[in-house]
Coordinates of C-alpha atoms and ligand atoms in Angstrom, one line a residue:
M1 CA -207.5 111.2 47.7
N2 CA -206.9 113.3 50.8
T3 CA -205.3 110.8 53.1
S4 CA -205.3 113.2 56.1
T5 CA -209.0 113.3 56.0
T6 CA -209.1 109.6 55.7
Y7 CA -206.9 109.1 58.7
R8 CA -208.7 111.6 60.9
N9 CA -212.1 110.0 60.0
Y10 CA -210.8 106.6 60.7
Y11 CA -209.2 107.5 63.9
R12 CA -212.2 109.4 65.1
Q13 CA -214.2 106.3 64.7
R14 CA -211.7 104.2 66.6
T15 CA -211.0 106.4 69.6
A16 CA -213.5 109.2 69.5
D17 CA -210.8 111.6 70.6
R18 CA -208.9 112.0 67.3
W19 CA -205.2 112.8 67.4
R20 CA -203.6 112.1 70.7
K21 CA -200.1 113.1 71.5
I22 CA -197.8 111.4 74.0
P23 CA -197.6 113.4 77.2
A24 CA -194.4 115.4 77.6
E25 CA -193.4 113.4 80.7
H26 CA -192.9 110.3 78.6
L27 CA -191.0 112.1 75.9
D28 CA -187.2 112.3 76.1
P29 CA -186.0 113.5 72.7
G30 CA -182.5 112.1 73.4
A31 CA -183.7 108.7 74.6
I32 CA -184.4 107.2 71.2
R33 CA -181.2 106.7 69.2
P34 CA -181.8 106.7 65.5
F35 CA -181.4 103.3 64.0
L36 CA -180.2 103.1 60.4
A37 CA -180.3 99.6 59.0
G38 CA -179.3 98.1 55.6
N39 CA -181.3 95.2 54.3
W40 CA -179.1 93.6 51.8
K41 CA -181.8 91.2 50.6
M42 CA -180.4 88.5 48.3
N43 CA -177.1 90.3 47.6
L44 CA -173.4 89.9 48.4
I45 CA -171.3 86.8 49.2
P46 CA -169.9 86.8 52.7
R47 CA -166.5 88.4 51.9
A48 CA -168.1 91.1 49.8
G49 CA -170.4 91.9 52.7
V50 CA -167.5 92.3 55.1
A51 CA -165.7 94.6 52.5
L52 CA -168.8 96.7 52.2
A53 CA -169.2 97.0 56.0
A54 CA -165.5 97.9 56.4
R55 CA -165.8 100.7 53.8
I56 CA -168.9 102.1 55.5
F57 CA -167.2 102.0 59.0
D58 CA -164.3 103.8 57.5
L59 CA -166.5 106.6 56.3
C60 CA -168.4 106.9 59.6
R61 CA -165.5 107.0 62.1
D62 CA -166.9 110.1 63.8
I63 CA -170.4 108.7 64.2
K64 CA -171.5 108.4 67.8
D65 CA -175.2 108.8 68.3
V66 CA -176.8 106.4 65.9
D67 CA -177.3 102.6 65.9
L68 CA -176.3 100.8 62.8
G69 CA -177.7 97.5 61.5
F70 CA -176.7 95.2 58.7
A71 CA -178.9 92.4 57.4
P72 CA -176.9 90.1 55.1
P73 CA -178.4 86.9 53.6
F74 CA -178.2 83.9 56.0
T75 CA -175.0 82.8 54.4
G76 CA -173.2 86.1 55.3
L77 CA -174.3 86.2 59.0
S78 CA -171.4 84.2 60.6
T79 CA -168.7 86.0 58.7
L80 CA -170.1 89.4 59.5
A81 CA -170.7 88.4 63.1
G82 CA -166.9 87.6 63.4
Y83 CA -166.0 91.0 61.9
I84 CA -168.2 93.3 63.9
Q85 CA -166.8 92.5 67.3
P86 CA -167.2 95.6 69.5
D87 CA -163.5 95.6 70.7
F88 CA -162.2 95.4 67.1
L89 CA -164.6 98.1 65.8
R90 CA -163.7 100.4 68.7
R91 CA -160.0 99.9 68.0
E92 CA -160.2 100.2 64.2
Y93 CA -162.9 102.7 63.7
G94 CA -163.8 104.3 67.1
I95 CA -167.3 102.7 67.0
G96 CA -168.3 99.9 69.2
R97 CA -171.5 98.7 70.7
N98 CA -173.8 100.5 68.3
V99 CA -173.5 98.0 65.5
F100 CA -176.1 95.3 65.2
L101 CA -176.3 92.1 63.2
L102 CA -179.7 91.5 61.6
A103 CA -181.2 88.4 60.0
Q104 CA -183.7 88.9 57.2
D105 CA -186.2 86.3 58.4
T106 CA -186.6 83.3 60.8
F107 CA -188.8 80.3 61.1
F108 CA -191.2 79.9 64.0
E109 CA -190.5 76.3 64.9
S110 CA -187.3 75.6 66.8
K111 CA -186.2 72.4 65.0
G112 CA -187.5 69.5 62.9
A113 CA -188.3 68.5 59.4
F114 CA -188.4 72.0 57.8
T115 CA -185.9 71.7 55.0
G116 CA -184.4 75.1 54.2
E117 CA -185.7 77.0 57.2
I118 CA -183.6 78.6 60.0
S119 CA -184.8 78.8 63.6
A120 CA -184.4 81.8 65.9
D121 CA -182.2 79.9 68.4
M122 CA -179.8 79.1 65.5
L123 CA -179.6 82.8 64.6
A124 CA -179.0 83.7 68.3
A125 CA -176.3 81.1 68.5
I126 CA -174.2 82.7 65.8
G127 CA -174.5 86.2 67.2
V128 CA -177.5 87.7 65.5
D129 CA -179.0 90.6 67.5
R130 CA -182.2 91.4 65.6
V131 CA -184.4 89.8 63.0
I132 CA -186.6 91.3 60.3
V133 CA -190.0 89.8 60.4
G134 CA -192.9 90.3 57.9
H135 CA -191.0 92.0 55.1
S136 CA -193.3 92.6 52.2
D137 CA -191.0 90.6 49.9
R138 CA -192.1 87.6 52.0
R139 CA -195.7 88.7 52.9
S140 CA -196.9 89.1 49.3
N141 CA -194.3 88.3 46.7
L142 CA -193.9 84.6 47.2
G143 CA -196.8 83.4 45.0
K144 CA -195.2 84.5 41.8
Y145 CA -192.0 82.7 42.5
F146 CA -193.3 79.5 44.0
G147 CA -196.0 78.8 41.5
F148 CA -199.0 78.5 43.9
S149 CA -201.1 80.0 41.2
S150 CA -200.3 77.5 38.4
S151 CA -201.0 74.6 40.8
V152 CA -204.4 76.0 41.7
A153 CA -205.2 76.7 38.0
R154 CA -204.3 73.1 37.3
R155 CA -206.5 71.8 40.1
L156 CA -209.4 73.8 38.8
S157 CA -209.2 72.2 35.3
P158 CA -212.2 69.9 34.4
E159 CA -209.7 67.0 33.8
F160 CA -208.3 67.3 37.3
L161 CA -211.7 67.6 38.9
M162 CA -213.0 64.6 37.0
H163 CA -210.0 62.6 38.1
T164 CA -210.6 63.7 41.7
L165 CA -214.3 62.8 41.5
H166 CA -213.4 59.4 40.1
H167 CA -211.1 58.7 43.1
L168 CA -213.6 60.1 45.6
E169 CA -216.4 57.9 44.3
Q170 CA -214.3 54.9 44.7
S171 CA -213.3 55.7 48.3
E172 CA -215.0 54.1 51.3
N173 CA -216.7 57.1 52.7
P174 CA -217.1 59.7 50.0
N175 CA -218.3 63.1 51.2
P176 CA -221.6 63.6 49.4
Q177 CA -221.3 67.4 49.6
V178 CA -217.9 67.4 47.9
I179 CA -219.1 65.0 45.2
T180 CA -222.1 67.2 44.5
T181 CA -219.9 70.3 44.3
L182 CA -217.5 68.6 42.0
N183 CA -220.2 67.4 39.7
H184 CA -221.6 70.9 39.6
L185 CA -218.3 72.4 38.7
I186 CA -217.6 69.8 36.0
D187 CA -221.0 70.3 34.4
E188 CA -220.6 71.8 30.9
K189 CA -223.0 74.6 31.8
N190 CA -220.7 75.8 34.4
S191 CA -217.4 75.7 32.4
G192 CA -217.4 79.5 32.1
M193 CA -217.7 79.9 35.9
L194 CA -214.9 77.4 36.4
A195 CA -212.6 79.2 34.0
G196 CA -213.4 82.5 35.7
L197 CA -212.7 81.0 39.2
A198 CA -209.4 79.6 38.0
T199 CA -208.3 83.0 36.6
F200 CA -209.5 84.8 39.7
L201 CA -207.6 82.5 42.1
E202 CA -204.5 82.6 39.8
T203 CA -204.3 86.4 40.0
E204 CA -205.0 86.5 43.7
L205 CA -202.4 83.9 44.5
T206 CA -199.8 85.5 42.2
E207 CA -200.2 88.9 43.8
R208 CA -200.9 88.0 47.3
A209 CA -199.7 84.6 48.4
G210 CA -197.0 84.8 51.0
E211 CA -196.6 84.8 54.7
S212 CA -199.8 85.3 56.7
D213 CA -200.2 87.6 59.6
D214 CA -200.5 84.5 61.8
A215 CA -197.2 83.1 60.5
I216 CA -195.6 86.5 61.3
R217 CA -197.1 86.5 64.8
R218 CA -195.5 83.1 65.4
K219 CA -192.1 84.3 64.1
V220 CA -192.3 87.4 66.4
Q221 CA -192.9 85.0 69.4
A222 CA -190.0 82.7 68.4
A223 CA -187.6 85.6 68.0
L224 CA -188.4 87.2 71.3
A225 CA -188.3 83.8 73.1
N226 CA -184.8 83.4 71.9
G227 CA -183.6 86.8 73.0
L228 CA -183.6 88.4 69.5
Q229 CA -185.1 91.8 69.0
V230 CA -187.7 92.1 66.3
I231 CA -188.0 94.5 63.4
L232 CA -191.6 94.0 62.5
C233 CA -192.4 95.3 59.0
C234 CA -195.8 96.5 57.9
G235 CA -197.0 98.4 54.9
E236 CA -199.8 98.7 52.4
N237 CA -199.9 98.1 48.7
L238 CA -201.0 100.7 46.2
E239 CA -204.5 99.1 45.9
A240 CA -205.1 99.4 49.6
R241 CA -203.8 103.0 49.7
N242 CA -206.1 104.0 46.7
D243 CA -209.0 102.3 48.4
G244 CA -208.5 104.2 51.6
E245 CA -207.7 100.9 53.4
T246 CA -204.2 101.9 54.6
F247 CA -205.0 102.3 58.3
T248 CA -207.3 99.3 58.5
L249 CA -204.7 97.1 56.9
L250 CA -201.8 98.4 59.1
E251 CA -203.9 98.0 62.2
R252 CA -204.6 94.4 61.3
Q253 CA -201.0 93.7 60.4
I254 CA -199.6 95.2 63.7
T255 CA -202.2 94.0 66.1
T256 CA -202.2 90.4 64.8
S257 CA -198.4 90.2 64.7
L258 CA -198.1 91.6 68.3
E259 CA -200.8 89.4 69.7
G260 CA -199.4 87.7 72.8
V261 CA -196.4 90.1 73.1
A262 CA -196.4 91.5 76.7
R263 CA -195.8 95.1 77.5
H264 CA -192.5 94.3 79.1
A265 CA -191.3 92.7 75.9
M266 CA -192.1 95.8 73.7
P267 CA -188.7 97.5 74.2
E268 CA -187.4 94.6 72.1
V269 CA -189.7 95.4 69.2
I270 CA -189.0 97.9 66.4
I271 CA -191.6 98.7 63.8
A272 CA -190.7 99.4 60.2
Y273 CA -193.3 101.1 58.0
E274 CA -192.5 100.1 54.4
P275 CA -195.3 101.0 51.9
I276 CA -194.9 98.4 49.2
W277 CA -195.5 101.0 46.4
A278 CA -192.5 103.0 47.6
I279 CA -190.0 100.1 47.6
G280 CA -187.4 99.2 45.1
V281 CA -186.0 100.3 41.7
G282 CA -188.4 102.4 39.7
A283 CA -190.5 103.4 42.8
Q284 CA -190.3 106.7 44.7
S285 CA -190.1 107.3 48.4
A286 CA -193.5 108.0 50.0
P287 CA -194.3 111.7 50.4
L288 CA -193.2 113.1 53.7
E289 CA -196.7 114.0 54.8
Q290 CA -197.8 110.4 54.3
I291 CA -194.8 109.0 56.2
S292 CA -195.5 111.3 59.0
E293 CA -199.2 110.5 59.1
V294 CA -198.7 106.8 59.2
H295 CA -196.0 107.0 61.9
D296 CA -198.4 109.0 64.0
F297 CA -201.1 106.4 63.4
I298 CA -198.8 103.6 64.4
R299 CA -197.7 105.4 67.6
N300 CA -201.3 106.0 68.4
L301 CA -202.1 102.3 67.9
L302 CA -199.2 101.4 70.2
M303 CA -200.6 103.8 72.8
D304 CA -203.9 102.0 72.6
L305 CA -202.3 98.6 72.9
Y306 CA -199.5 99.2 75.4
G307 CA -199.9 102.7 76.9
E308 CA -198.1 105.9 76.5
Q309 CA -194.8 104.9 78.1
V310 CA -194.3 102.0 75.7
A311 CA -195.5 104.0 72.7
A312 CA -192.9 106.7 73.5
Q313 CA -190.1 104.2 73.5
V314 CA -190.7 102.0 70.5
R315 CA -188.7 102.9 67.5
I316 CA -190.6 103.3 64.3
L317 CA -188.5 103.2 61.1
Y318 CA -189.4 104.2 57.6
G319 CA -188.4 102.1 54.5
G320 CA -188.9 102.7 50.8
N321 CA -186.4 104.4 48.6
V322 CA -184.4 106.1 51.4
K323 CA -181.5 107.7 49.7
P324 CA -178.8 110.2 50.6
D325 CA -180.9 113.0 49.2
N326 CA -184.0 112.4 51.2
I327 CA -182.7 110.9 54.5
E328 CA -182.4 114.3 56.2
A329 CA -186.0 115.3 55.5
V330 CA -187.3 111.8 56.5
M331 CA -185.3 111.9 59.8
Q332 CA -186.6 115.4 60.6
L333 CA -190.2 114.1 60.8
A334 CA -191.2 113.9 64.4
G335 CA -192.3 110.3 64.5
V336 CA -189.5 108.8 62.5
D337 CA -186.8 107.1 64.5
G338 CA -184.7 105.6 61.7
A339 CA -184.7 103.9 58.3
L340 CA -184.6 100.5 56.8
V341 CA -182.7 100.9 53.6
G342 CA -182.6 98.5 50.7
G343 CA -180.8 99.4 47.4
A344 CA -178.8 102.4 48.8
S345 CA -177.4 100.2 51.6
L346 CA -175.4 98.2 49.0
N347 CA -173.3 101.2 48.1
A348 CA -170.8 102.2 50.7
A349 CA -170.7 105.9 49.9
D350 CA -174.5 106.2 49.7
F351 CA -175.2 104.3 53.0
A352 CA -172.5 106.3 54.7
K353 CA -174.2 109.5 53.6
I354 CA -177.5 108.1 55.0
I355 CA -175.9 107.2 58.3
R356 CA -174.3 110.7 58.4
F357 CA -177.5 112.5 57.8
G358 CA -177.2 116.0 59.1
L359 CA -173.4 115.8 59.2
P360 CA -170.8 116.9 56.7
N361 CA -170.0 114.1 54.2
V362 CA -166.5 112.7 54.0
V363 CA -167.0 111.4 50.4
Ligands
LIG1 P1 -185.4 100.2 48.9 O1 -184.6 101.1 49.8 O2 -184.5 99.5 47.9 O3 -186.6 100.8 48.3 O4 -185.9 98.9 49.8 C1 -186.6 99.2 51.0 C2 -186.7 97.9 51.7 O5 -187.4 97.0 51.3 C3 -185.9 97.7 52.9 O6 -186.3 96.6 53.7

């Protein structure tokens, strides 16, 4: 599939004026500092996280013009917050205010009976600067871990439906429509349809169940309301890309998640484009042309939503198998302002090489 054509067609329909570029007066090439962030996912106990960060700082003493971010699991945040104090970093490593502590997620409610969740004000209180919201690990991978699918399959068994029907018929105000539907489903004649429906929902939920765009929107709001900057992740799966749905999907993810975010709040938002098919062990980074095209698309969308000035300021990161050997090419793309790095951020020498893109390596 020729994705350039797809994009141009799509964009022509949306705006009728195809590619638009940010006018020069809003572009100040030095104004956006590259942001290189490591998402440690569910790795490293607190002391191992500090040791990794220390080794990275040691290899990046001469770095001045980039912002760095580390996203340990929740359990590592406080320890790392204590370690990355600007005065200490300046004294020890000659780097100071350009190191940011990131959380990997937050919950949208501020307190209450939400066992296991962490609110944005709790994160702010321990020194977190920014929070990743809408990572694909949470958007679409939860179903297979949390067993939504098996519980749906169980509920669609004839035995369960019969049991439910029995209870409904005995209740005071049974809903006749539900009773008819259940009777219909339980009917022998329809057993093939019921089995098909169970399989369909099981597959859908295994592959897709996870955080909704609306939950992500609420998380963005909660983070901003508590003074945290947001790293909003978006990205298509392989199916969407092959179906030519990439831009429709990204537009939906971004517009829904940013609903209610005012223009003046947008400097607090960073977008991370992470195509799901390019993430993790065994995958390969997206081709440069596709990264470039999507970043242009996202910036055009931001122009539509917030105007040129905001679109010129918002940082758009790329994530998906960023490694020492491709960082330089990725960072050379005009629309790329940084990277969100998974696997390679767990190795000090590799992440240091990524941070030092374009500079001589010290290891
Ligand atoms: P990898 O760099 O391991 O592909 O992970 C990317 C990612 O998901 C960062 O958030």
